[in-house]
Amino acid sequence: MDRSIHEVAKLAGTTSRTLRHYDAIGLLAPTRIGANGYRRYDEAALVRLQRILLLRELGLPLPQIAEILGRETSEVRALRTHLELLRREQQRLGRQVTAVSATIDALEGGEKPMVENMFDGFDHTRYEDEVTERWGAEAYARGDTWWRGLSADERADWQRQVADLNRDWQDAASRGVAADSDEAQALAGRHVQWLTGIPGTPAASGADVKGYVSGLGEMYVADPRFGANYGGADGAAFVRDALRIYAEARL
C-alpha cells in the first residue's frame, strides 16, 4: 500500500513542496508516479523520510544527509543509531525540565534557585573555549570525556555533592564562621577533595595543587557566576580566604 504526496506530507508534518524538493535533489524519490501524475510513496520510502527528518532535527544539512543515506545499507541499524541519539536527547531534555521546574518552585516559594542545578541538561560544551583558555585543550578533553562517561545516577550524585558543599559554605559564611576555624578548614578540605575528583584539573593531576586551589579562590571572587554559588561576593571571599589558608598549611 502506498500513499499520495499530500497524505505523506500531512503524516510527516511537512509540505508537498518539501517532498518535491527532496525528489529534485535525489534525496527521496517517490516509489511510483500514478496515472494521474501524483507521486506515491510506499513503506520503504516512508522509512527513508523518517530518517531524513530525524537527521534534519539533529541539524544536519541536506548534502550531508544524502551522503549518510548513500553509504548506509541497513535501515534497521541506522534507525537504531537514530534511536540512541533520540534517547540521549530525551534524557537531556528531561533533565532540563527538572532543572527549570525546580527554579520555578524556588522562585514561587520565595527561595533562591540552586545555581548548581539550574543548568543541568544544557549543553556544557558552551564552556569549552573558556576552559581551554584557562587550563588548556587537554584539560577540557579529559573533563569532557569524564562527564560524558558518567551515568545519569552518577551525574545526579555528583551534583548533589556539589550542592551540599555549596550549601554548607553559604551556611558557614552566613553565621560569620572564621576562615581559619576548624569548621571552615574542614569545608576547605572537602572542597579540595572534590576538585581532585574532576579529571583534567591540576588538582586531579597533582600539578601545582596549591597554586590551583588559591587561584580558584580568587576566581570565585572575581567572577560573579562562581560567587553566586556561595551567596554572593562576601560568601565567595570567605571561601577564597579559607581555601588560601588551607592551601598554605596543607598543600
mmCIF file of C-alpha atoms in Angstrom:
data_model
loop_
_atom_site.group_PDB
_atom_site.id
_atom_site.type_symbol
_atom_site.label_atom_id
_atom_site.label_comp_id
_atom_site.label_asym_id
_atom_site.label_seq_id
_atom_site.Cartn_x
_atom_site.Cartn_y
_atom_site.Cartn_z
ATOM 1 C CA MET A 1 0.000 0.000 0.000
ATOM 2 C CA ASP A 2 1.342 3.421 -0.888
ATOM 3 C CA ARG A 3 0.232 6.928 -0.108
ATOM 4 C CA SER A 4 -0.120 10.151 -2.046
ATOM 5 C CA ILE A 5 2.273 13.038 -1.602
ATOM 6 C CA HIS A 6 -0.435 15.003 0.223
ATOM 7 C CA GLU A 7 -1.071 12.158 2.652
ATOM 8 C CA VAL A 8 2.633 11.763 3.359
ATOM 9 C CA ALA A 9 3.102 15.495 3.870
ATOM 10 C CA LYS A 10 0.273 15.550 6.381
ATOM 11 C CA LEU A 11 1.515 12.460 8.236
ATOM 12 C CA ALA A 12 5.098 13.733 8.444
ATOM 13 C CA GLY A 13 4.222 17.292 9.354
ATOM 14 C CA THR A 14 5.939 18.675 6.284
ATOM 15 C CA THR A 15 4.780 20.036 2.916
ATOM 16 C CA SER A 16 4.301 18.665 -0.571
ATOM 17 C CA ARG A 17 6.722 21.312 -1.763
ATOM 18 C CA THR A 18 9.417 19.956 0.568
ATOM 19 C CA LEU A 19 8.832 16.411 -0.665
ATOM 20 C CA ARG A 20 9.082 17.539 -4.272
ATOM 21 C CA HIS A 21 12.340 19.308 -3.410
ATOM 22 C CA TYR A 22 13.707 16.112 -1.843
ATOM 23 C CA ASP A 23 12.850 14.354 -5.094
ATOM 24 C CA ALA A 24 14.511 17.053 -7.216
ATOM 25 C CA ILE A 25 17.819 16.770 -5.333
ATOM 26 C CA GLY A 26 17.780 12.967 -5.337
ATOM 27 C CA LEU A 27 17.189 12.593 -1.622
ATOM 28 C CA LEU A 28 13.762 10.952 -1.661
ATOM 29 C CA ALA A 29 12.217 9.770 -4.899
ATOM 30 C CA PRO A 30 8.578 8.689 -4.964
ATOM 31 C CA THR A 31 8.024 4.970 -5.259
ATOM 32 C CA ARG A 32 5.952 5.497 -8.364
ATOM 33 C CA ILE A 33 4.007 8.100 -10.280
ATOM 34 C CA GLY A 34 0.278 7.391 -10.518
ATOM 35 C CA ALA A 35 -1.819 7.577 -13.656
ATOM 36 C CA ASN A 36 -2.997 10.996 -12.526
ATOM 37 C CA GLY A 37 0.630 12.191 -12.262
ATOM 38 C CA TYR A 38 0.663 12.192 -8.466
ATOM 39 C CA ARG A 39 3.677 10.934 -6.563
ATOM 40 C CA ARG A 40 3.079 7.824 -4.483
ATOM 41 C CA TYR A 41 5.217 6.617 -1.549
ATOM 42 C CA ASP A 42 5.420 3.099 -0.139
ATOM 43 C CA GLU A 43 6.577 1.884 3.295
ATOM 44 C CA ALA A 44 10.281 1.895 2.381
ATOM 45 C CA ALA A 45 10.015 5.490 1.198
ATOM 46 C CA LEU A 46 8.333 6.473 4.455
ATOM 47 C CA VAL A 47 11.129 4.850 6.469
ATOM 48 C CA ARG A 48 13.668 6.814 4.438
ATOM 49 C CA LEU A 49 11.687 10.005 5.020
ATOM 50 C CA GLN A 50 11.648 9.329 8.745
ATOM 51 C CA ARG A 51 15.433 9.083 8.703
ATOM 52 C CA ILE A 52 15.743 12.280 6.701
ATOM 53 C CA LEU A 53 13.581 14.187 9.156
ATOM 54 C CA LEU A 54 15.457 12.748 12.131
ATOM 55 C CA LEU A 55 18.767 13.859 10.694
ATOM 56 C CA ARG A 56 17.315 17.276 9.947
ATOM 57 C CA GLU A 57 16.253 17.514 13.594
ATOM 58 C CA LEU A 58 19.886 16.893 14.532
ATOM 59 C CA GLY A 59 20.860 19.889 12.451
ATOM 60 C CA LEU A 60 22.497 18.133 9.503
ATOM 61 C CA PRO A 61 22.372 19.856 6.092
ATOM 62 C CA LEU A 62 20.738 18.057 3.171
ATOM 63 C CA PRO A 63 24.012 17.240 1.335
ATOM 64 C CA GLN A 64 25.379 15.520 4.448
ATOM 65 C CA ILE A 65 22.119 13.639 4.918
ATOM 66 C CA ALA A 66 22.331 12.407 1.335
ATOM 67 C CA GLU A 67 25.881 11.193 1.985
ATOM 68 C CA ILE A 68 24.836 9.337 5.133
ATOM 69 C CA LEU A 69 21.879 7.681 3.458
ATOM 70 C CA GLY A 70 24.004 6.751 0.457
ATOM 71 C CA ARG A 71 26.565 4.795 2.443
ATOM 72 C CA GLU A 72 24.219 3.066 4.919
ATOM 73 C CA THR A 73 22.926 -0.324 3.779
ATOM 74 C CA SER A 74 20.925 -1.431 6.824
ATOM 75 C CA GLU A 75 17.844 0.631 7.621
ATOM 76 C CA VAL A 76 17.409 -1.125 10.960
ATOM 77 C CA ARG A 77 20.990 -0.487 12.051
ATOM 78 C CA ALA A 78 20.724 3.154 11.024
ATOM 79 C CA LEU A 79 17.432 3.583 12.857
ATOM 80 C CA ARG A 80 18.920 2.021 15.989
ATOM 81 C CA THR A 81 21.633 4.692 15.869
ATOM 82 C CA HIS A 82 18.992 7.374 15.464
ATOM 83 C CA LEU A 83 17.009 5.909 18.338
ATOM 84 C CA GLU A 84 20.024 6.010 20.645
ATOM 85 C CA LEU A 85 20.605 9.657 19.757
ATOM 86 C CA LEU A 86 16.960 10.434 20.409
ATOM 87 C CA ARG A 87 17.058 8.680 23.788
ATOM 88 C CA ARG A 88 20.082 10.695 24.806
ATOM 89 C CA GLU A 89 18.313 13.862 23.746
ATOM 90 C CA GLN A 90 15.211 12.749 25.646
ATOM 91 C CA GLN A 91 17.284 12.279 28.796
ATOM 92 C CA ARG A 92 18.904 15.675 28.330
ATOM 93 C CA LEU A 93 15.544 17.362 27.848
ATOM 94 C CA GLY A 94 14.197 15.521 30.886
ATOM 95 C CA ARG A 95 16.995 16.991 32.996
ATOM 96 C CA GLN A 96 16.213 20.427 31.584
ATOM 97 C CA VAL A 97 12.547 20.013 32.565
ATOM 98 C CA THR A 98 13.570 19.046 36.107
ATOM 99 C CA ALA A 99 16.001 21.965 36.373
ATOM 100 C CA VAL A 100 13.515 24.551 35.124
ATOM 101 C CA SER A 101 10.730 23.128 37.312
ATOM 102 C CA ALA A 102 12.981 23.377 40.362
ATOM 103 C CA THR A 103 13.775 27.000 39.525
ATOM 104 C CA ILE A 104 10.066 27.816 39.231
ATOM 105 C CA ASP A 105 9.323 26.091 42.551
ATOM 106 C CA ALA A 106 12.141 28.016 44.258
ATOM 107 C CA LEU A 107 11.020 31.375 42.878
ATOM 108 C CA GLU A 108 7.371 30.766 43.723
ATOM 109 C CA GLY A 109 8.380 29.727 47.231
ATOM 110 C CA GLY A 110 10.446 32.861 47.760
ATOM 111 C CA GLU A 111 13.693 30.918 47.790
ATOM 112 C CA LYS A 112 16.873 31.271 45.787
ATOM 113 C CA PRO A 113 17.268 28.748 42.948
ATOM 114 C CA MET A 114 20.063 26.193 43.341
ATOM 115 C CA VAL A 115 22.577 27.581 40.890
ATOM 116 C CA GLU A 116 24.410 24.253 40.653
ATOM 117 C CA ASN A 117 21.295 22.546 39.274
ATOM 118 C CA MET A 118 19.809 25.298 37.134
ATOM 119 C CA PHE A 119 21.710 24.322 34.014
ATOM 120 C CA ASP A 120 21.518 20.561 34.211
ATOM 121 C CA GLY A 121 20.786 19.190 30.771
ATOM 122 C CA PHE A 122 22.027 22.265 28.982
ATOM 123 C CA ASP A 123 24.958 21.879 26.619
ATOM 124 C CA HIS A 124 28.070 22.091 28.797
ATOM 125 C CA THR A 125 30.300 22.393 25.726
ATOM 126 C CA ARG A 126 29.435 26.093 25.603
ATOM 127 C CA TYR A 127 32.241 26.495 28.184
ATOM 128 C CA GLU A 128 34.813 24.762 26.001
ATOM 129 C CA ASP A 129 36.596 27.944 24.869
ATOM 130 C CA GLU A 130 36.774 29.341 28.381
ATOM 131 C CA VAL A 131 38.088 26.137 29.945
ATOM 132 C CA THR A 132 40.603 25.664 27.136
ATOM 133 C CA GLU A 133 41.866 29.210 27.554
ATOM 134 C CA ARG A 134 42.280 28.832 31.305
ATOM 135 C CA TRP A 135 43.662 25.305 31.569
ATOM 136 C CA GLY A 136 44.363 24.002 28.064
ATOM 137 C CA ALA A 137 42.686 21.787 25.489
ATOM 138 C CA GLU A 138 43.802 18.564 27.170
ATOM 139 C CA ALA A 139 42.173 19.592 30.445
ATOM 140 C CA TYR A 140 38.879 20.239 28.670
ATOM 141 C CA ALA A 141 39.058 16.972 26.730
ATOM 142 C CA ARG A 142 39.714 14.899 29.848
ATOM 143 C CA GLY A 143 36.967 16.598 31.813
ATOM 144 C CA ASP A 144 34.518 16.291 28.925
ATOM 145 C CA THR A 145 35.288 12.581 28.480
ATOM 146 C CA TRP A 146 34.819 12.004 32.204
ATOM 147 C CA TRP A 147 31.454 13.819 32.303
ATOM 148 C CA ARG A 148 30.077 12.065 29.239
ATOM 149 C CA GLY A 149 31.113 8.718 30.698
ATOM 150 C CA LEU A 150 29.021 9.147 33.829
ATOM 151 C CA SER A 151 25.619 7.553 34.087
ATOM 152 C CA ALA A 152 22.569 9.666 34.893
ATOM 153 C CA ASP A 153 22.673 8.449 38.504
ATOM 154 C CA GLU A 154 26.379 9.250 38.799
ATOM 155 C CA ARG A 155 25.829 12.745 37.445
ATOM 156 C CA ALA A 156 22.966 13.304 39.861
ATOM 157 C CA ASP A 157 25.106 12.077 42.776
ATOM 158 C CA TRP A 158 27.958 14.373 41.752
ATOM 159 C CA GLN A 159 25.600 17.329 41.549
ATOM 160 C CA ARG A 160 24.195 16.516 44.971
ATOM 161 C CA GLN A 161 27.720 16.570 46.388
ATOM 162 C CA VAL A 162 28.341 19.964 44.825
ATOM 163 C CA ALA A 163 25.012 21.307 46.089
ATOM 164 C CA ASP A 164 25.708 20.033 49.618
ATOM 165 C CA LEU A 165 29.181 21.564 49.634
ATOM 166 C CA ASN A 166 27.982 24.938 48.360
ATOM 167 C CA ARG A 167 25.086 24.960 50.821
ATOM 168 C CA ASP A 168 27.473 24.295 53.710
ATOM 169 C CA TRP A 169 29.785 27.076 52.525
ATOM 170 C CA GLN A 170 26.861 29.503 52.409
ATOM 171 C CA ASP A 171 25.653 28.436 55.838
ATOM 172 C CA ALA A 172 29.080 28.898 57.401
ATOM 173 C CA ALA A 173 29.509 32.308 55.770
ATOM 174 C CA SER A 174 26.066 33.471 56.937
ATOM 175 C CA ARG A 175 26.970 32.541 60.525
ATOM 176 C CA GLY A 176 30.198 34.520 60.404
ATOM 177 C CA VAL A 177 32.468 31.487 60.804
ATOM 178 C CA ALA A 178 36.142 32.484 60.678
ATOM 179 C CA ALA A 179 38.067 31.373 57.609
ATOM 180 C CA ASP A 180 40.795 29.801 59.762
ATOM 181 C CA SER A 181 38.389 27.937 62.058
ATOM 182 C CA ASP A 182 38.247 24.172 62.199
ATOM 183 C CA GLU A 183 34.808 24.216 60.559
ATOM 184 C CA ALA A 184 35.938 26.346 57.628
ATOM 185 C CA GLN A 185 39.113 24.334 57.169
ATOM 186 C CA ALA A 186 37.123 21.103 57.136
ATOM 187 C CA LEU A 187 34.989 22.593 54.367
ATOM 188 C CA ALA A 188 38.126 23.599 52.501
ATOM 189 C CA GLY A 189 39.365 20.022 52.770
ATOM 190 C CA ARG A 190 36.098 18.745 51.294
ATOM 191 C CA HIS A 191 36.399 21.305 48.536
ATOM 192 C CA VAL A 192 39.913 20.214 47.617
ATOM 193 C CA GLN A 193 38.866 16.570 47.718
ATOM 194 C CA TRP A 194 36.014 17.399 45.335
ATOM 195 C CA LEU A 195 38.396 19.182 42.964
ATOM 196 C CA THR A 196 40.783 16.244 42.865
ATOM 197 C CA GLY A 197 37.939 14.050 41.636
ATOM 198 C CA ILE A 198 37.466 16.058 38.419
ATOM 199 C CA PRO A 199 39.777 14.719 35.682
ATOM 200 C CA GLY A 200 41.649 17.332 33.703
ATOM 201 C CA THR A 201 42.121 19.786 36.549
ATOM 202 C CA PRO A 202 45.578 20.485 38.041
ATOM 203 C CA ALA A 203 44.175 19.258 41.349
ATOM 204 C CA ALA A 204 43.452 15.854 39.831
ATOM 205 C CA SER A 205 46.837 15.598 38.133
ATOM 206 C CA GLY A 206 48.747 16.724 41.218
ATOM 207 C CA ALA A 207 50.449 19.570 39.353
ATOM 208 C CA ASP A 208 50.684 22.728 41.494
ATOM 209 C CA VAL A 209 47.600 21.928 43.515
ATOM 210 C CA LYS A 210 48.417 24.714 45.943
ATOM 211 C CA GLY A 211 48.529 27.366 43.230
ATOM 212 C CA TYR A 212 45.451 25.977 41.518
ATOM 213 C CA VAL A 213 43.313 25.976 44.668
ATOM 214 C CA SER A 214 44.394 29.507 45.607
ATOM 215 C CA GLY A 215 43.787 30.701 42.051
ATOM 216 C CA LEU A 216 40.303 29.215 42.022
ATOM 217 C CA GLY A 217 39.509 31.063 45.233
ATOM 218 C CA GLU A 218 40.443 34.342 43.576
ATOM 219 C CA MET A 219 38.312 33.436 40.560
ATOM 220 C CA TYR A 220 35.306 32.792 42.803
ATOM 221 C CA VAL A 221 35.545 36.402 43.951
ATOM 222 C CA ALA A 222 36.341 37.909 40.552
ATOM 223 C CA ASP A 223 33.644 36.093 38.565
ATOM 224 C CA PRO A 224 30.040 36.690 39.759
ATOM 225 C CA ARG A 225 28.926 33.420 38.132
ATOM 226 C CA PHE A 226 31.029 31.496 40.624
ATOM 227 C CA GLY A 227 30.404 33.868 43.509
ATOM 228 C CA ALA A 228 26.675 33.216 43.170
ATOM 229 C CA ASN A 229 27.291 29.632 44.282
ATOM 230 C CA TYR A 230 28.416 30.926 47.676
ATOM 231 C CA GLY A 231 25.770 33.565 48.281
ATOM 232 C CA GLY A 232 27.485 36.468 46.559
ATOM 233 C CA ALA A 233 30.701 38.437 46.902
ATOM 234 C CA ASP A 234 31.011 38.127 50.689
ATOM 235 C CA GLY A 235 30.485 34.380 50.633
ATOM 236 C CA ALA A 236 32.956 33.976 47.784
ATOM 237 C CA ALA A 237 35.555 35.986 49.703
ATOM 238 C CA PHE A 238 35.040 33.699 52.713
ATOM 239 C CA VAL A 239 35.603 30.611 50.547
ATOM 240 C CA ARG A 240 38.672 32.201 48.959
ATOM 241 C CA ASP A 241 40.215 33.008 52.328
ATOM 242 C CA ALA A 242 39.509 29.550 53.728
ATOM 243 C CA LEU A 243 40.972 27.844 50.658
ATOM 244 C CA ARG A 244 44.086 30.037 50.759
ATOM 245 C CA ILE A 245 44.679 29.223 54.407
ATOM 246 C CA TYR A 246 44.155 25.518 53.726
ATOM 247 C CA ALA A 247 46.481 25.586 50.734
ATOM 248 C CA GLU A 248 49.234 27.365 52.633
ATOM 249 C CA ALA A 249 49.028 24.970 55.547
ATOM 250 C CA ARG A 250 48.407 21.592 53.884
ATOM 251 C CA LEU A 251 49.228 21.628 50.184
#
